[in-house]
Amino acid sequence: MTELELLGPRASGPALGSAVLKAVAEDFQVDEVLDIPLSGQGEHLWLWVEKRDLNTEEAARRLARAAGVPLKGISYAGLKDRQALTRQWFSLHLPGKADPDLAAAENESLRILQRTRHSRKLQRGAHSANGFTLRLTRLQADHTALDARLEQLRDQGVPNYFGAQRFGHAGGNVEEARHWAERQALPEQRNLRSRLLSSARSYLFNRVLAERVGDGSWQRAQVGDLLAFTDSRSFFPAGESECSDPRLGILDLHPTGPLWGEGLPASQGEAGALEQRIGEDQARLCQWLGNAALKQERRILRLPIARLTWHYPEPDILQLEFVLPAGCFATVVVRELVDLVPAGQTDSPCVF
């Protein structure tokens, strides 16, 4: 599957040039934003961990081995990129136990930066946002055009697509999900099941968003839309008055798209008709997701980019710093600027 099939059209116009992302881990840095006051006491040991070229699940396994606890005793808020320099929280359940010696978990790919106790474990999705520092190298693009595009993105946001990395190489996760959906069966392995269900939901959401980017309606509320605030998981229907809410204009309130599950999306009007059409076109996937007992949920269509700043350390390097809500993809911001090429090439686009 192509990038356009997995995501959808750009909203800001054609790419302004090309660049390399992730030539080294330091080019893609992520800092988890966790707004939870830690008490310093309790049966859970919380760790602020820096990882380099290491995915979250492997880091959890390494911490479990070093601490001598089962893997289910390790918790984290969200998965972070492997090919990156990331900092995130983990918690270890240690009832009645002293802090373990975790030196065996540490090396050049994992460092424990902070340790503290707390009364509760870290829940999935508990982080409110992620801070990003990205360096685009081997940049081939006009700085003036990039500056104008970045100012546009800061004011208008970008389509909140799920990034291509959600779907595996060339969309392999989606194709595998279709294979299971045709049989209306689920993999026994928990991680595989979760990955394929997530990929299928993300793909269907992207299909809806792609249509709305194509007709321009991703930026405005329509009667029958379901609206949500940037940092809220609840949503409410849009009538005539809600469609003119000033909070839409400041990127605080947004139209949403479906994350498929049991039943049908609750949207109505033009938005509901579009979602029904996508659902009918992808009926086997939608039925499969419903049979997996997933709930109908929503995701905002627009991605506001907070604290966006940029500069050029060198003429062929663009450094970006910004904050995104949890669960959103930095690569879809970059996609509105330039095509990405592999580190060893400069002439063929690539998606990370």
Coordinates of C-alpha atoms in Angstrom, one line a residue:
M1 CA 0.0 0.0 0.0
T2 CA 1.2 3.5 -0.8
E3 CA 1.5 6.4 1.6
L4 CA -1.5 8.1 0.0
E5 CA -3.6 5.0 0.5
L6 CA -2.5 4.7 4.2
L7 CA -2.8 8.4 5.1
G8 CA -4.4 10.7 2.6
P9 CA -3.7 14.0 0.9
R10 CA -1.6 16.8 2.4
A11 CA -3.7 19.8 3.5
S12 CA -1.1 22.5 3.1
G13 CA -0.1 21.9 -0.5
P14 CA 2.8 20.0 -2.2
A15 CA 6.0 19.1 -0.3
L16 CA 8.4 22.1 -0.3
G17 CA 11.5 19.9 -0.8
S18 CA 13.2 16.9 0.8
A19 CA 15.1 16.0 3.9
V20 CA 16.4 13.1 6.0
L21 CA 14.9 12.4 9.4
K22 CA 16.5 10.0 12.0
A23 CA 19.9 9.9 10.5
V24 CA 20.9 9.4 14.1
A25 CA 18.8 8.8 17.2
E26 CA 19.4 12.4 18.4
D27 CA 17.6 13.7 15.3
F28 CA 14.3 12.4 16.8
Q29 CA 13.9 13.2 20.5
V30 CA 10.7 12.6 22.5
D31 CA 9.9 13.7 26.1
E32 CA 6.8 12.3 27.7
V33 CA 4.7 15.0 29.4
L34 CA 3.1 13.5 32.6
D35 CA 1.1 15.8 34.8
I36 CA 0.9 13.5 37.8
P37 CA 2.3 14.7 41.2
L38 CA 4.3 11.8 42.6
S39 CA 4.0 11.3 46.4
G40 CA 7.4 9.8 47.0
Q41 CA 5.8 6.9 48.9
G42 CA 4.0 3.7 48.0
E43 CA 4.5 0.2 46.6
H44 CA 5.2 1.4 43.0
L45 CA 8.6 2.5 41.9
W46 CA 8.5 5.1 39.1
L47 CA 11.4 5.5 36.8
W48 CA 12.2 8.3 34.4
V49 CA 14.1 6.5 31.7
E50 CA 16.1 7.6 28.7
K51 CA 16.2 5.2 25.8
R52 CA 18.3 5.3 22.6
D53 CA 17.4 3.0 19.6
L54 CA 15.3 0.9 22.0
N55 CA 11.6 0.3 21.9
T56 CA 9.3 0.6 24.9
E57 CA 8.5 -3.1 25.2
E58 CA 12.1 -4.2 25.2
A59 CA 12.9 -1.6 27.8
A60 CA 10.1 -3.0 30.0
R61 CA 11.5 -6.5 29.6
R62 CA 15.0 -5.4 30.5
L63 CA 13.7 -3.6 33.6
A64 CA 11.7 -6.6 34.7
R65 CA 14.7 -8.9 34.4
A66 CA 16.9 -6.6 36.3
A67 CA 14.3 -6.1 39.1
G68 CA 13.4 -9.8 39.2
V69 CA 9.7 -9.1 38.7
P70 CA 7.3 -10.5 36.2
L71 CA 6.8 -8.4 33.0
K72 CA 3.1 -7.8 34.0
G73 CA 4.5 -5.8 37.0
I74 CA 6.0 -3.2 34.7
S75 CA 3.7 -0.4 33.4
Y76 CA 4.2 2.5 31.0
A77 CA 1.9 5.2 29.6
G78 CA 2.6 4.7 25.9
L79 CA 4.8 3.2 23.3
K80 CA 7.7 5.4 22.0
D81 CA 9.7 5.1 18.7
R82 CA 12.6 2.7 18.7
Q83 CA 14.7 4.7 16.2
A84 CA 14.9 7.8 18.4
L85 CA 16.2 9.3 21.7
T86 CA 13.2 9.1 24.0
R87 CA 12.5 9.8 27.7
Q88 CA 9.5 8.3 29.4
W89 CA 8.1 7.0 32.7
F90 CA 7.9 3.3 33.8
S91 CA 6.5 2.0 37.0
L92 CA 7.4 -1.3 38.8
H93 CA 5.1 -2.9 41.3
L94 CA 7.1 -3.8 44.4
P95 CA 4.8 -4.4 47.3
G96 CA 6.7 -4.8 50.5
K97 CA 10.0 -4.7 48.7
A98 CA 13.0 -2.3 48.7
D99 CA 14.2 -0.6 45.6
P100 CA 16.0 -3.1 43.5
D101 CA 19.4 -2.8 42.0
L102 CA 18.7 -2.0 38.3
A103 CA 22.3 -1.6 37.1
A104 CA 22.0 -4.7 34.9
A105 CA 19.3 -2.9 32.9
E106 CA 21.5 0.1 32.1
N107 CA 23.9 0.5 29.2
E108 CA 24.4 2.9 26.3
S109 CA 20.8 2.3 25.1
L110 CA 19.0 2.7 28.5
R111 CA 19.7 5.1 31.4
I112 CA 17.6 5.7 34.5
L113 CA 17.5 9.4 35.1
Q114 CA 15.1 9.6 38.1
R115 CA 13.5 7.2 40.7
T116 CA 10.6 7.9 43.0
R117 CA 7.9 6.0 44.8
H118 CA 4.1 6.4 44.3
S119 CA 1.0 4.8 45.6
R120 CA -0.4 3.8 42.2
K121 CA 0.9 2.2 39.1
L122 CA 1.4 4.1 35.8
Q123 CA -1.7 3.7 33.7
R124 CA -1.7 3.3 29.9
G125 CA -2.6 6.7 28.3
A126 CA -1.9 8.6 31.5
H127 CA 0.5 11.1 29.8
S128 CA -1.1 14.3 28.5
A129 CA 1.3 15.0 25.7
N130 CA 4.7 14.4 24.1
G131 CA 7.4 17.1 23.5
F132 CA 9.4 16.7 20.3
T133 CA 12.8 18.0 19.1
L134 CA 13.4 17.0 15.5
R135 CA 16.3 17.7 13.2
L136 CA 15.8 17.4 9.5
T137 CA 19.1 17.0 7.8
R138 CA 20.3 17.1 4.2
L139 CA 17.5 19.7 3.8
Q140 CA 16.8 20.7 0.2
A141 CA 14.1 23.4 0.5
D142 CA 13.7 27.2 0.4
H143 CA 13.9 28.6 3.9
T144 CA 11.4 31.4 3.1
A145 CA 8.8 29.0 1.8
L146 CA 9.4 26.7 4.9
D147 CA 9.0 29.6 7.3
A148 CA 5.7 30.6 5.7
R149 CA 4.4 27.0 5.7
L150 CA 5.4 26.6 9.4
E151 CA 3.6 29.8 10.3
Q152 CA 0.5 28.3 8.6
L153 CA 0.8 25.1 10.4
R154 CA 1.2 26.9 13.8
D155 CA -2.1 28.8 13.1
Q156 CA -4.2 26.1 11.5
G157 CA -2.8 22.8 12.7
V158 CA -2.4 19.7 10.5
P159 CA -4.7 16.7 9.7
N160 CA -4.5 14.3 12.7
Y161 CA -3.6 11.3 10.6
F162 CA -2.2 8.2 12.2
G163 CA 1.3 8.0 10.9
A164 CA 2.5 5.4 8.4
Q165 CA 4.5 3.6 11.1
R166 CA 1.2 2.5 12.6
F167 CA 0.6 0.3 9.6
G168 CA 3.9 -1.6 9.3
H169 CA 6.1 -1.8 6.2
A170 CA 4.0 -1.0 3.1
G171 CA 0.8 -1.3 5.1
G172 CA 1.5 -4.9 6.1
N173 CA -0.5 -4.7 9.3
V174 CA -3.6 -3.6 7.4
E175 CA -3.3 -6.5 5.0
E176 CA -2.8 -8.9 7.8
A177 CA -5.9 -7.5 9.6
R178 CA -7.9 -8.0 6.4
H179 CA -6.8 -11.6 6.4
W180 CA -8.2 -12.1 9.9
A181 CA -11.3 -10.1 9.2
E182 CA -12.2 -12.3 6.2
R183 CA -12.3 -15.2 8.6
Q184 CA -13.8 -13.1 11.4
A185 CA -11.2 -14.5 13.7
L186 CA -8.6 -13.0 16.1
P187 CA -5.0 -14.0 16.7
E188 CA -4.3 -15.7 20.0
Q189 CA -1.2 -13.7 20.7
R190 CA -2.2 -10.6 22.7
N191 CA 0.4 -8.3 21.2
L192 CA -0.4 -9.3 17.6
R193 CA -4.1 -9.0 18.2
S194 CA -3.7 -5.5 19.7
R195 CA -1.4 -4.4 16.9
L196 CA -3.8 -5.5 14.1
L197 CA -6.9 -4.2 15.7
S198 CA -5.2 -0.8 16.3
S199 CA -3.9 -0.7 12.7
A200 CA -7.4 -1.5 11.3
R201 CA -9.1 1.2 13.4
S202 CA -6.4 3.7 12.4
Y203 CA -6.7 2.9 8.7
L204 CA -10.5 3.4 8.8
F205 CA -10.1 6.7 10.7
N206 CA -7.5 7.9 8.1
R207 CA -9.9 7.0 5.3
V208 CA -12.6 9.3 6.8
L209 CA -10.1 12.1 7.5
A210 CA -8.6 11.8 4.0
E211 CA -12.1 12.5 2.5
R212 CA -12.6 15.5 4.7
V213 CA -9.1 16.9 3.9
G214 CA -10.0 16.4 0.2
D215 CA -13.2 18.5 0.5
G216 CA -11.8 20.9 3.1
S217 CA -14.3 20.0 5.8
W218 CA -11.7 18.8 8.2
Q219 CA -11.2 22.4 9.4
R220 CA -14.9 23.2 10.1
A221 CA -17.7 21.7 12.1
Q222 CA -20.8 20.5 10.3
V223 CA -24.3 19.9 11.8
G224 CA -24.3 16.3 12.8
D225 CA -20.6 16.2 13.6
L226 CA -19.4 15.0 17.0
L227 CA -17.1 17.6 18.6
A228 CA -14.3 17.1 21.2
F229 CA -11.9 19.4 22.9
T230 CA -8.2 18.8 22.3
D231 CA -7.5 17.2 25.7
S232 CA -10.8 15.4 26.2
R233 CA -12.0 11.9 25.3
S234 CA -15.6 12.8 25.5
F235 CA -17.6 14.3 22.6
F236 CA -21.0 15.9 21.9
P237 CA -23.1 16.5 18.8
A238 CA -22.9 19.7 16.8
G239 CA -26.0 21.7 16.1
E240 CA -26.1 25.1 14.3
S241 CA -24.8 27.0 17.4
E242 CA -22.0 24.6 18.0
C243 CA -20.8 25.0 14.5
S244 CA -20.0 28.7 15.1
D245 CA -18.4 28.1 18.5
P246 CA -15.3 30.5 18.7
R247 CA -13.3 27.7 20.3
L248 CA -13.2 26.0 16.9
G249 CA -11.2 28.9 15.5
I250 CA -8.5 28.8 18.2
L251 CA -8.0 25.0 17.8
D252 CA -9.4 24.2 21.2
L253 CA -12.5 22.4 19.8
H254 CA -12.6 20.1 16.8
P255 CA -14.7 17.9 14.7
T256 CA -13.9 14.2 15.2
G257 CA -13.7 11.0 13.2
P258 CA -14.6 7.4 14.2
L259 CA -12.5 4.8 15.9
W260 CA -14.6 1.8 14.9
G261 CA -16.1 -0.6 17.4
E262 CA -19.4 -2.2 18.2
G263 CA -22.5 -0.7 16.6
L264 CA -22.4 2.4 14.3
P265 CA -20.8 5.8 14.8
A266 CA -23.2 8.3 16.3
S267 CA -22.5 11.1 13.9
Q268 CA -25.3 12.4 11.7
G269 CA -25.7 14.7 8.7
E270 CA -23.0 14.9 6.1
A271 CA -20.4 13.6 8.5
G272 CA -22.6 10.6 9.4
A273 CA -23.3 9.8 5.7
L274 CA -19.5 9.9 5.0
E275 CA -18.7 7.6 7.9
Q276 CA -21.5 5.2 6.9
R277 CA -20.2 5.1 3.3
I278 CA -16.7 4.3 4.5
G279 CA -18.1 1.7 6.9
E280 CA -20.0 0.0 4.1
D281 CA -17.0 0.0 1.8
Q282 CA -14.9 -1.6 4.6
A283 CA -17.7 -3.7 6.0
R284 CA -15.6 -6.8 6.9
L285 CA -13.0 -4.7 8.8
C286 CA -15.8 -2.9 10.7
Q287 CA -17.6 -6.1 11.5
W288 CA -14.4 -7.6 12.7
L289 CA -13.7 -4.7 15.0
G290 CA -17.2 -4.8 16.4
N291 CA -16.9 -8.6 17.1
A292 CA -13.7 -7.9 19.0
A293 CA -15.9 -6.0 21.5
L294 CA -14.2 -2.6 20.9
K295 CA -16.2 0.4 21.8
Q296 CA -17.1 3.2 19.3
E297 CA -14.7 6.0 20.2
R298 CA -13.7 9.3 18.5
R299 CA -10.5 11.1 17.6
I300 CA -10.1 14.8 16.7
L301 CA -9.6 15.5 13.0
R302 CA -7.3 18.4 13.5
L303 CA -3.9 18.3 15.3
P304 CA -3.0 21.6 17.0
I305 CA 0.8 22.1 17.3
A306 CA 1.7 23.7 20.6
R307 CA 4.9 25.7 21.3
L308 CA 6.1 25.3 17.8
T309 CA 9.5 26.9 17.2
W310 CA 12.2 26.4 14.5
H311 CA 15.6 27.5 13.4
Y312 CA 18.4 26.5 11.0
P313 CA 21.6 25.4 12.8
E314 CA 23.1 25.0 9.3
P315 CA 21.7 25.9 5.8
D316 CA 20.8 22.2 5.2
I317 CA 19.4 21.5 8.7
L318 CA 16.0 22.5 10.1
Q319 CA 15.4 21.9 13.8
L320 CA 11.8 21.8 15.0
E321 CA 10.5 21.9 18.6
F322 CA 6.8 21.4 19.5
V323 CA 4.3 19.6 21.7
L324 CA 1.5 17.3 20.6
P325 CA -1.3 15.6 22.4
A326 CA -0.7 12.0 23.4
G327 CA -1.3 9.5 20.7
C328 CA -0.5 11.9 17.8
F329 CA 2.3 11.6 15.3
A330 CA 5.2 14.0 14.8
T331 CA 5.8 12.6 11.3
V332 CA 2.4 13.9 10.1
V333 CA 3.7 17.4 10.9
V334 CA 6.9 16.9 9.0
R335 CA 4.9 15.4 6.1
E336 CA 3.2 18.8 5.6
L337 CA 6.6 20.3 5.0
V338 CA 8.9 18.0 3.0
D339 CA 9.3 14.5 1.6
L340 CA 11.5 12.3 3.7
V341 CA 14.3 10.3 2.0
P342 CA 16.4 7.5 3.5
A343 CA 19.7 8.6 5.1
G344 CA 21.7 7.0 2.3
Q345 CA 19.7 8.6 -0.5
T346 CA 18.6 12.1 -1.5
D347 CA 16.4 11.4 -4.5
S348 CA 13.5 9.0 -3.5
P349 CA 10.8 9.9 -0.9
C350 CA 10.3 7.6 2.1
V351 CA 7.8 7.5 5.0
F352 CA 9.0 7.0 8.6

